[in-house]
Every structure is written in structure tokens, then in C-alpha cells.
Amino acid sequence: MLNFSNLNLIGIKNFPCIKIKLSFKIIFQATISGVIAWFFKNNYKDILCWFWKMKELEDLILTYKDFPKKGIDFKDVLGIIQEPEVFKKLILKMSSSTIIKNCETIISIDARGFIFGSAISLQASKPMVVARKPGKLPGDIIKQNYNLEYGESSLSIQKSVLGKYDSFAVVDDLLATGGTVNCVSNLLKNNGKEVSGLITVVELTKLKGRSKFKFPVESVITFWNIKNYFLK
């Protein structure tokens, strides 16, 4: 490896290509450093505000160990709706997503997805439909099965929905392994419908749920270093 401190000893003038590369490297590093310094100098208030909002939101998401079964840490987002101002800011952020703007309708997943989906629907003036667990929907339904860590389940939507809308934005509270979202996506795609994307409050990135999907995925809060999760 070239020792930069000994360049004069080896005669850098005899190596013009090295000199050019070093000059470019120095200029590039100086430029990047200058841009970063300028950005933080002119945007530090916005950055601090953003970090504060994320911390405020994260503090409202509680973890319950060994629920619903031993070895699983359950992420509970219900504390957010107990703080109206925080909940309002969250819904405004989620509603402004291009995923929401590009869809005809929102499809929310049973059950906590209904909380955020209905609020986004109201804010964005978009219709909302629901994907429900077995035995919850009346009338003619279309069902899709999916596997859980501890068994099998299914989600259903009413057939009448498919005649009204062509593109859907999926809304849920949390993305982990992506099982429920994948179920909804398959249900829609198998019936010739488009998924414009997924938007969630929380994403457990270590489980790589988003890798299952070819459509856009957005999450407001991400958790990285947690050993076990409530799988959805």
C-alpha cells in the first residue's frame, strides 16, 4: 500500500497519475465536507426537530416481552393514539406519501391497520376498504391463506370492492416478516388489481420483510437491534 507520508521520498513528480488522483481525492473530500457543514449549518433546526419528533414517537411504542407467546417481543403502537398531537402529526406525514397519492383506495389490515388507515383515508380524502381475519366479513368474500410462525390464517375482502377500484395502497401498523402484507398483495394481484405500495408506522428491518415486495415500501419508525418480534 502506498504510504502518503513518503511521497516526497519516492518523487511524486515522477508519478503524475498518482498526483492527479490525490488532488482529485483531496478536492472531493473537501467538497463533501463543505456540503455537509453547509447543510447542517442551514438545516440544523429542522434536523433537530425531526429527531425530536422521531424520539417522541418512538417513546410511545412499547415492547411487551413473551407476548403473544414466549420468545416474542410485541411492539405496541397504541400509545400513539393516546397522544392526539403526536397522532395528528403522524397521520399528516403518512397521508402526504406518494404511495397514498398514487392509489385509488386504501386497504387496511385487520386490526390495528384500521386505526391508521381510516385516519389517513380521512386526511387524504381517499376511500378505504378492509382486509379482515376469518369470520369477520359478511356477504360474498375472497379469501387468501398465509402462514404464521405458529400456524396458518387467512385474510378476506368483499368481492364488491374489486369492482370499484383498481389500485390499492396497503396500510398497516407494523411490518415484520411481511406475511400479512404479502397475503393482501397476492389476493389483490390474483384478481387483476395493482398495489401502489405499502406504508406502515413501524418496520422491523432486521426481518427484511420489504424484500418480499416489488412495490414501494415506506415506514415512519424503524427498529434494528431487537432479537425477536411479533411476526406479521
PDB file of C-alpha atoms in Angstrom:
ATOM      1  CA  MET A   1       0.000   0.000   0.000  1.00  0.00           C
ATOM      2  CA  LEU A   2       1.251   3.492  -0.855  1.00  0.00           C
ATOM      3  CA  ASN A   3       2.394   5.478   2.207  1.00  0.00           C
ATOM      4  CA  PHE A   4       1.246   9.050   1.594  1.00  0.00           C
ATOM      5  CA  SER A   5       3.747  10.437   4.133  1.00  0.00           C
ATOM      6  CA  ASN A   6       6.680   9.229   1.999  1.00  0.00           C
ATOM      7  CA  LEU A   7       5.519  10.602  -1.337  1.00  0.00           C
ATOM      8  CA  ASN A   8       8.303  13.173  -1.456  1.00  0.00           C
ATOM      9  CA  LEU A   9      10.896  10.455  -0.878  1.00  0.00           C
ATOM     10  CA  ILE A  10       9.787   8.441  -3.888  1.00  0.00           C
ATOM     11  CA  GLY A  11       9.425  11.536  -6.048  1.00  0.00           C
ATOM     12  CA  ILE A  12       5.772  12.184  -6.644  1.00  0.00           C
ATOM     13  CA  LYS A  13       6.597  14.332  -9.680  1.00  0.00           C
ATOM     14  CA  ASN A  14       7.625  11.127 -11.427  1.00  0.00           C
ATOM     15  CA  PHE A  15       4.119   9.737 -10.909  1.00  0.00           C
ATOM     16  CA  PRO A  16       1.717  12.286 -12.446  1.00  0.00           C
ATOM     17  CA  CYS A  17      -1.237   9.846 -12.351  1.00  0.00           C
ATOM     18  CA  ILE A  18      -0.854   9.491  -8.572  1.00  0.00           C
ATOM     19  CA  LYS A  19      -0.644  13.243  -8.193  1.00  0.00           C
ATOM     20  CA  ILE A  20      -3.855  13.734 -10.179  1.00  0.00           C
ATOM     21  CA  LYS A  21      -5.659  11.039  -8.167  1.00  0.00           C
ATOM     22  CA  LEU A  22      -4.514  12.550  -4.884  1.00  0.00           C
ATOM     23  CA  SER A  23      -5.584  16.038  -5.979  1.00  0.00           C
ATOM     24  CA  PHE A  24      -8.993  14.731  -7.007  1.00  0.00           C
ATOM     25  CA  LYS A  25      -9.365  12.852  -3.706  1.00  0.00           C
ATOM     26  CA  ILE A  26      -8.484  15.955  -1.669  1.00  0.00           C
ATOM     27  CA  ILE A  27     -10.862  18.163  -3.672  1.00  0.00           C
ATOM     28  CA  PHE A  28     -13.643  15.582  -3.445  1.00  0.00           C
ATOM     29  CA  GLN A  29     -13.275  15.184   0.331  1.00  0.00           C
ATOM     30  CA  ALA A  30     -13.143  18.937   0.835  1.00  0.00           C
ATOM     31  CA  THR A  31     -16.260  19.411  -1.300  1.00  0.00           C
ATOM     32  CA  ILE A  32     -18.222  16.720   0.558  1.00  0.00           C
ATOM     33  CA  SER A  33     -17.115  18.119   3.925  1.00  0.00           C
ATOM     34  CA  GLY A  34     -18.161  21.608   2.832  1.00  0.00           C
ATOM     35  CA  VAL A  35     -21.574  20.457   1.651  1.00  0.00           C
ATOM     36  CA  ILE A  36     -22.216  18.553   4.893  1.00  0.00           C
ATOM     37  CA  ALA A  37     -21.109  21.523   7.002  1.00  0.00           C
ATOM     38  CA  TRP A  38     -23.320  23.890   4.992  1.00  0.00           C
ATOM     39  CA  PHE A  39     -26.295  21.539   5.218  1.00  0.00           C
ATOM     40  CA  PHE A  40     -26.107  21.181   8.984  1.00  0.00           C
ATOM     41  CA  LYS A  41     -25.435  24.885   9.473  1.00  0.00           C
ATOM     42  CA  ASN A  42     -28.509  25.880   7.492  1.00  0.00           C
ATOM     43  CA  ASN A  43     -30.796  22.996   8.432  1.00  0.00           C
ATOM     44  CA  TYR A  44     -29.814  22.050  11.959  1.00  0.00           C
ATOM     45  CA  LYS A  45     -33.102  23.295  13.421  1.00  0.00           C
ATOM     46  CA  ASP A  46     -35.117  21.141  11.016  1.00  0.00           C
ATOM     47  CA  ILE A  47     -32.838  18.164  11.676  1.00  0.00           C
ATOM     48  CA  LEU A  48     -33.137  18.529  15.445  1.00  0.00           C
ATOM     49  CA  CYS A  49     -36.900  18.940  15.114  1.00  0.00           C
ATOM     50  CA  TRP A  50     -37.099  15.771  13.011  1.00  0.00           C
ATOM     51  CA  PHE A  51     -35.015  13.772  15.514  1.00  0.00           C
ATOM     52  CA  TRP A  52     -37.146  15.088  18.369  1.00  0.00           C
ATOM     53  CA  LYS A  53     -40.360  14.058  16.624  1.00  0.00           C
ATOM     54  CA  MET A  54     -38.997  10.570  15.922  1.00  0.00           C
ATOM     55  CA  LYS A  55     -37.879  10.208  19.544  1.00  0.00           C
ATOM     56  CA  GLU A  56     -41.275  11.407  20.730  1.00  0.00           C
ATOM     57  CA  LEU A  57     -42.997   8.842  18.518  1.00  0.00           C
ATOM     58  CA  GLU A  58     -40.612   6.020  19.409  1.00  0.00           C
ATOM     59  CA  ASP A  59     -41.125   6.588  23.145  1.00  0.00           C
ATOM     60  CA  LEU A  60     -44.848   5.886  22.684  1.00  0.00           C
ATOM     61  CA  ILE A  61     -44.199   2.457  21.129  1.00  0.00           C
ATOM     62  CA  LEU A  62     -43.961  -0.043  23.978  1.00  0.00           C
ATOM     63  CA  THR A  63     -42.415  -3.516  23.935  1.00  0.00           C
ATOM     64  CA  TYR A  64     -44.083  -6.448  25.700  1.00  0.00           C
ATOM     65  CA  LYS A  65     -41.848  -9.481  26.118  1.00  0.00           C
ATOM     66  CA  ASP A  66     -43.128 -13.025  25.601  1.00  0.00           C
ATOM     67  CA  PHE A  67     -46.413 -11.899  24.006  1.00  0.00           C
ATOM     68  CA  PRO A  68     -48.436 -13.437  22.418  1.00  0.00           C
ATOM     69  CA  LYS A  69     -46.069 -16.366  23.048  1.00  0.00           C
ATOM     70  CA  LYS A  70     -42.749 -16.925  24.763  1.00  0.00           C
ATOM     71  CA  GLY A  71     -39.725 -15.601  22.876  1.00  0.00           C
ATOM     72  CA  ILE A  72     -41.607 -12.866  21.035  1.00  0.00           C
ATOM     73  CA  ASP A  73     -41.297  -9.139  21.784  1.00  0.00           C
ATOM     74  CA  PHE A  74     -44.581  -7.447  20.884  1.00  0.00           C
ATOM     75  CA  LYS A  75     -44.376  -3.854  19.606  1.00  0.00           C
ATOM     76  CA  ASP A  76     -47.463  -1.997  20.792  1.00  0.00           C
ATOM     77  CA  VAL A  77     -48.279   1.197  18.859  1.00  0.00           C
ATOM     78  CA  LEU A  78     -51.498   2.020  20.707  1.00  0.00           C
ATOM     79  CA  GLY A  79     -49.739   4.587  22.885  1.00  0.00           C
ATOM     80  CA  ILE A  80     -49.586   6.856  19.825  1.00  0.00           C
ATOM     81  CA  ILE A  81     -53.361   7.320  19.670  1.00  0.00           C
ATOM     82  CA  GLN A  82     -53.372   8.375  23.323  1.00  0.00           C
ATOM     83  CA  GLU A  83     -51.420  11.492  22.313  1.00  0.00           C
ATOM     84  CA  PRO A  84     -53.632  13.423  19.848  1.00  0.00           C
ATOM     85  CA  GLU A  85     -50.973  15.900  18.709  1.00  0.00           C
ATOM     86  CA  VAL A  86     -48.426  13.171  18.009  1.00  0.00           C
ATOM     87  CA  PHE A  87     -51.074  11.073  16.272  1.00  0.00           C
ATOM     88  CA  LYS A  88     -52.106  14.050  14.144  1.00  0.00           C
ATOM     89  CA  LYS A  89     -48.517  14.748  13.018  1.00  0.00           C
ATOM     90  CA  LEU A  90     -48.044  11.074  12.188  1.00  0.00           C
ATOM     91  CA  ILE A  91     -51.186  10.941  10.057  1.00  0.00           C
ATOM     92  CA  LEU A  92     -50.248  14.156   8.233  1.00  0.00           C
ATOM     93  CA  LYS A  93     -46.857  12.634   7.385  1.00  0.00           C
ATOM     94  CA  MET A  94     -48.264   9.309   6.227  1.00  0.00           C
ATOM     95  CA  SER A  95     -51.042  10.972   4.220  1.00  0.00           C
ATOM     96  CA  SER A  96     -48.523  13.041   2.252  1.00  0.00           C
ATOM     97  CA  SER A  97     -46.778   9.917   0.936  1.00  0.00           C
ATOM     98  CA  THR A  98     -46.710   9.415  -2.834  1.00  0.00           C
ATOM     99  CA  ILE A  99     -47.892   5.872  -2.159  1.00  0.00           C
ATOM    100  CA  ILE A 100     -51.157   7.284  -0.850  1.00  0.00           C
ATOM    101  CA  LYS A 101     -51.382   9.948  -3.523  1.00  0.00           C
ATOM    102  CA  ASN A 102     -50.922   7.405  -6.331  1.00  0.00           C
ATOM    103  CA  CYS A 103     -53.621   4.971  -5.219  1.00  0.00           C
ATOM    104  CA  GLU A 104     -57.356   4.888  -5.859  1.00  0.00           C
ATOM    105  CA  THR A 105     -58.137   3.465  -2.445  1.00  0.00           C
ATOM    106  CA  ILE A 106     -56.537   2.424   0.828  1.00  0.00           C
ATOM    107  CA  ILE A 107     -56.718  -1.155   2.057  1.00  0.00           C
ATOM    108  CA  SER A 108     -56.118  -1.505   5.799  1.00  0.00           C
ATOM    109  CA  ILE A 109     -55.176  -4.761   7.508  1.00  0.00           C
ATOM    110  CA  ASP A 110     -57.037  -6.200  10.487  1.00  0.00           C
ATOM    111  CA  ALA A 111     -56.907  -4.882  13.086  1.00  0.00           C
ATOM    112  CA  ARG A 112     -54.540  -2.079  14.102  1.00  0.00           C
ATOM    113  CA  GLY A 113     -54.137  -1.118  10.475  1.00  0.00           C
ATOM    114  CA  PHE A 114     -57.739   0.128  10.630  1.00  0.00           C
ATOM    115  CA  ILE A 115     -56.750   2.837  13.126  1.00  0.00           C
ATOM    116  CA  PHE A 116     -54.120   4.398  10.895  1.00  0.00           C
ATOM    117  CA  GLY A 117     -55.791   3.590   7.578  1.00  0.00           C
ATOM    118  CA  SER A 118     -59.080   5.275   8.483  1.00  0.00           C
ATOM    119  CA  ALA A 119     -57.294   8.415   9.706  1.00  0.00           C
ATOM    120  CA  ILE A 120     -55.164   8.552   6.536  1.00  0.00           C
ATOM    121  CA  SER A 121     -58.283   7.980   4.437  1.00  0.00           C
ATOM    122  CA  LEU A 122     -59.982  10.965   6.064  1.00  0.00           C
ATOM    123  CA  GLN A 123     -56.944  13.236   5.749  1.00  0.00           C
ATOM    124  CA  ALA A 124     -56.165  12.243   2.148  1.00  0.00           C
ATOM    125  CA  SER A 125     -59.813  12.089   1.009  1.00  0.00           C
ATOM    126  CA  LYS A 126     -59.348   8.534  -0.231  1.00  0.00           C
ATOM    127  CA  PRO A 127     -61.834   5.676   0.161  1.00  0.00           C
ATOM    128  CA  MET A 128     -60.818   2.802   2.442  1.00  0.00           C
ATOM    129  CA  VAL A 129     -61.539  -0.913   2.353  1.00  0.00           C
ATOM    130  CA  VAL A 130     -60.515  -3.567   4.850  1.00  0.00           C
ATOM    131  CA  ALA A 131     -58.756  -6.929   4.801  1.00  0.00           C
ATOM    132  CA  ARG A 132     -60.216  -8.942   7.666  1.00  0.00           C
ATOM    133  CA  LYS A 133     -59.481 -12.104   9.584  1.00  0.00           C
ATOM    134  CA  PRO A 134     -61.716 -15.194   9.233  1.00  0.00           C
ATOM    135  CA  GLY A 135     -65.391 -14.877  10.091  1.00  0.00           C
ATOM    136  CA  LYS A 136     -65.421 -11.062  10.253  1.00  0.00           C
ATOM    137  CA  LEU A 137     -66.847 -10.001   6.866  1.00  0.00           C
ATOM    138  CA  PRO A 138     -70.441 -10.525   5.649  1.00  0.00           C
ATOM    139  CA  GLY A 139     -71.530 -11.143   2.065  1.00  0.00           C
ATOM    140  CA  ASP A 140     -69.503 -12.600  -0.796  1.00  0.00           C
ATOM    141  CA  ILE A 141     -65.819 -12.601   0.081  1.00  0.00           C
ATOM    142  CA  ILE A 142     -62.485 -13.542  -1.486  1.00  0.00           C
ATOM    143  CA  LYS A 143     -60.040 -15.282   0.857  1.00  0.00           C
ATOM    144  CA  GLN A 144     -56.275 -15.768   0.795  1.00  0.00           C
ATOM    145  CA  ASN A 145     -54.383 -18.068   3.177  1.00  0.00           C
ATOM    146  CA  TYR A 146     -50.961 -17.326   4.629  1.00  0.00           C
ATOM    147  CA  ASN A 147     -48.563 -18.943   7.089  1.00  0.00           C
ATOM    148  CA  LEU A 148     -47.721 -17.665  10.551  1.00  0.00           C
ATOM    149  CA  GLU A 149     -44.805 -18.608  12.784  1.00  0.00           C
ATOM    150  CA  TYR A 150     -47.265 -20.573  14.900  1.00  0.00           C
ATOM    151  CA  GLY A 151     -49.846 -21.780  12.358  1.00  0.00           C
ATOM    152  CA  GLU A 152     -51.942 -20.685   9.416  1.00  0.00           C
ATOM    153  CA  SER A 153     -54.510 -17.937   8.969  1.00  0.00           C
ATOM    154  CA  SER A 154     -56.278 -16.050   6.193  1.00  0.00           C
ATOM    155  CA  LEU A 155     -57.423 -12.581   5.195  1.00  0.00           C
ATOM    156  CA  SER A 156     -60.538 -11.718   3.209  1.00  0.00           C
ATOM    157  CA  ILE A 157     -62.017  -8.788   1.321  1.00  0.00           C
ATOM    158  CA  GLN A 158     -65.524  -8.322  -0.029  1.00  0.00           C
ATOM    159  CA  LYS A 159     -65.971  -9.118  -3.717  1.00  0.00           C
ATOM    160  CA  SER A 160     -67.832  -5.866  -4.313  1.00  0.00           C
ATOM    161  CA  VAL A 161     -64.609  -3.943  -3.610  1.00  0.00           C
ATOM    162  CA  LEU A 162     -62.906  -5.393  -6.663  1.00  0.00           C
ATOM    163  CA  GLY A 163     -65.480  -3.917  -9.000  1.00  0.00           C
ATOM    164  CA  LYS A 164     -64.956  -0.386  -7.702  1.00  0.00           C
ATOM    165  CA  TYR A 165     -61.183   0.111  -7.553  1.00  0.00           C
ATOM    166  CA  ASP A 166     -58.073  -0.914  -9.472  1.00  0.00           C
ATOM    167  CA  SER A 167     -55.117   0.372  -7.425  1.00  0.00           C
ATOM    168  CA  PHE A 168     -54.615  -0.054  -3.673  1.00  0.00           C
ATOM    169  CA  ALA A 169     -52.228   1.332  -1.056  1.00  0.00           C
ATOM    170  CA  VAL A 170     -51.748  -1.101   1.812  1.00  0.00           C
ATOM    171  CA  VAL A 171     -51.722   0.423   5.315  1.00  0.00           C
ATOM    172  CA  ASP A 172     -50.738  -1.398   8.493  1.00  0.00           C
ATOM    173  CA  ASP A 173     -49.262  -0.562  11.862  1.00  0.00           C
ATOM    174  CA  LEU A 174     -46.164  -2.744  11.565  1.00  0.00           C
ATOM    175  CA  LEU A 175     -44.025  -4.564   9.005  1.00  0.00           C
ATOM    176  CA  ALA A 176     -42.022  -7.538  10.257  1.00  0.00           C
ATOM    177  CA  THR A 177     -41.668 -10.654   8.085  1.00  0.00           C
ATOM    178  CA  GLY A 178     -44.279  -9.317   5.668  1.00  0.00           C
ATOM    179  CA  GLY A 179     -46.642 -12.299   5.875  1.00  0.00           C
ATOM    180  CA  THR A 180     -49.924 -10.411   6.173  1.00  0.00           C
ATOM    181  CA  VAL A 181     -48.965  -7.776   3.607  1.00  0.00           C
ATOM    182  CA  ASN A 182     -47.867 -10.482   1.193  1.00  0.00           C
ATOM    183  CA  CYS A 183     -51.236 -12.173   1.705  1.00  0.00           C
ATOM    184  CA  VAL A 184     -53.134  -8.983   0.841  1.00  0.00           C
ATOM    185  CA  SER A 185     -50.864  -8.297  -2.115  1.00  0.00           C
ATOM    186  CA  ASN A 186     -51.408 -11.786  -3.539  1.00  0.00           C
ATOM    187  CA  LEU A 187     -55.148 -11.533  -3.007  1.00  0.00           C
ATOM    188  CA  LEU A 188     -55.282  -8.296  -4.993  1.00  0.00           C
ATOM    189  CA  LYS A 189     -52.857  -9.316  -7.739  1.00  0.00           C
ATOM    190  CA  ASN A 190     -54.609 -12.662  -8.258  1.00  0.00           C
ATOM    191  CA  ASN A 191     -57.714 -10.663  -9.065  1.00  0.00           C
ATOM    192  CA  GLY A 192     -56.013  -8.322 -11.525  1.00  0.00           C
ATOM    193  CA  LYS A 193     -55.513  -5.379  -9.165  1.00  0.00           C
ATOM    194  CA  GLU A 194     -52.464  -3.158  -8.636  1.00  0.00           C
ATOM    195  CA  VAL A 195     -50.668  -2.475  -5.348  1.00  0.00           C
ATOM    196  CA  SER A 196     -49.249   1.053  -5.399  1.00  0.00           C
ATOM    197  CA  GLY A 197     -47.235   0.424  -2.238  1.00  0.00           C
ATOM    198  CA  LEU A 198     -47.178  -0.221   1.488  1.00  0.00           C
ATOM    199  CA  ILE A 199     -46.968   2.333   4.279  1.00  0.00           C
ATOM    200  CA  THR A 200     -46.567   1.425   7.948  1.00  0.00           C
ATOM    201  CA  VAL A 201     -45.883   3.139  11.249  1.00  0.00           C
ATOM    202  CA  VAL A 202     -43.180   0.686  12.357  1.00  0.00           C
ATOM    203  CA  GLU A 203     -40.763  -1.508  10.421  1.00  0.00           C
ATOM    204  CA  LEU A 204     -38.595  -4.220  11.969  1.00  0.00           C
ATOM    205  CA  THR A 205     -35.811  -4.015   9.419  1.00  0.00           C
ATOM    206  CA  LYS A 206     -33.788  -6.964  10.681  1.00  0.00           C
ATOM    207  CA  LEU A 207     -36.524  -9.322   9.467  1.00  0.00           C
ATOM    208  CA  LYS A 208     -36.244  -7.936   5.893  1.00  0.00           C
ATOM    209  CA  GLY A 209     -39.979  -8.035   5.226  1.00  0.00           C
ATOM    210  CA  ARG A 210     -39.749  -5.421   2.469  1.00  0.00           C
ATOM    211  CA  SER A 211     -37.518  -7.735   0.431  1.00  0.00           C
ATOM    212  CA  LYS A 212     -40.639  -9.752  -0.444  1.00  0.00           C
ATOM    213  CA  PHE A 213     -42.195  -6.874  -2.360  1.00  0.00           C
ATOM    214  CA  LYS A 214     -41.550  -5.221  -5.710  1.00  0.00           C
ATOM    215  CA  PHE A 215     -43.743  -2.241  -4.878  1.00  0.00           C
ATOM    216  CA  PRO A 216     -42.619   0.810  -2.823  1.00  0.00           C
ATOM    217  CA  VAL A 217     -42.468   0.461   0.968  1.00  0.00           C
ATOM    218  CA  GLU A 218     -42.395   3.338   3.451  1.00  0.00           C
ATOM    219  CA  SER A 219     -42.194   3.272   7.253  1.00  0.00           C
ATOM    220  CA  VAL A 220     -42.051   6.099   9.763  1.00  0.00           C
ATOM    221  CA  ILE A 221     -40.075   4.376  12.532  1.00  0.00           C
ATOM    222  CA  THR A 222     -37.541   1.554  12.109  1.00  0.00           C
ATOM    223  CA  PHE A 223     -36.229  -0.813  14.765  1.00  0.00           C
ATOM    224  CA  TRP A 224     -32.943  -2.649  14.126  1.00  0.00           C
ATOM    225  CA  ASN A 225     -31.424  -4.353  17.164  1.00  0.00           C
ATOM    226  CA  ILE A 226     -34.226  -6.424  18.630  1.00  0.00           C
ATOM    227  CA  LYS A 227     -33.808 -10.191  18.963  1.00  0.00           C
ATOM    228  CA  ASN A 228     -37.385 -11.402  18.476  1.00  0.00           C
ATOM    229  CA  TYR A 229     -40.509  -9.801  17.112  1.00  0.00           C
ATOM    230  CA  PHE A 230     -44.214 -10.274  16.899  1.00  0.00           C
ATOM    231  CA  LEU A 231     -44.364 -11.573  13.348  1.00  0.00           C
ATOM    232  CA  LYS A 232     -46.877 -10.050  10.951  1.00  0.00           C
TER     233      LYS A 232
END
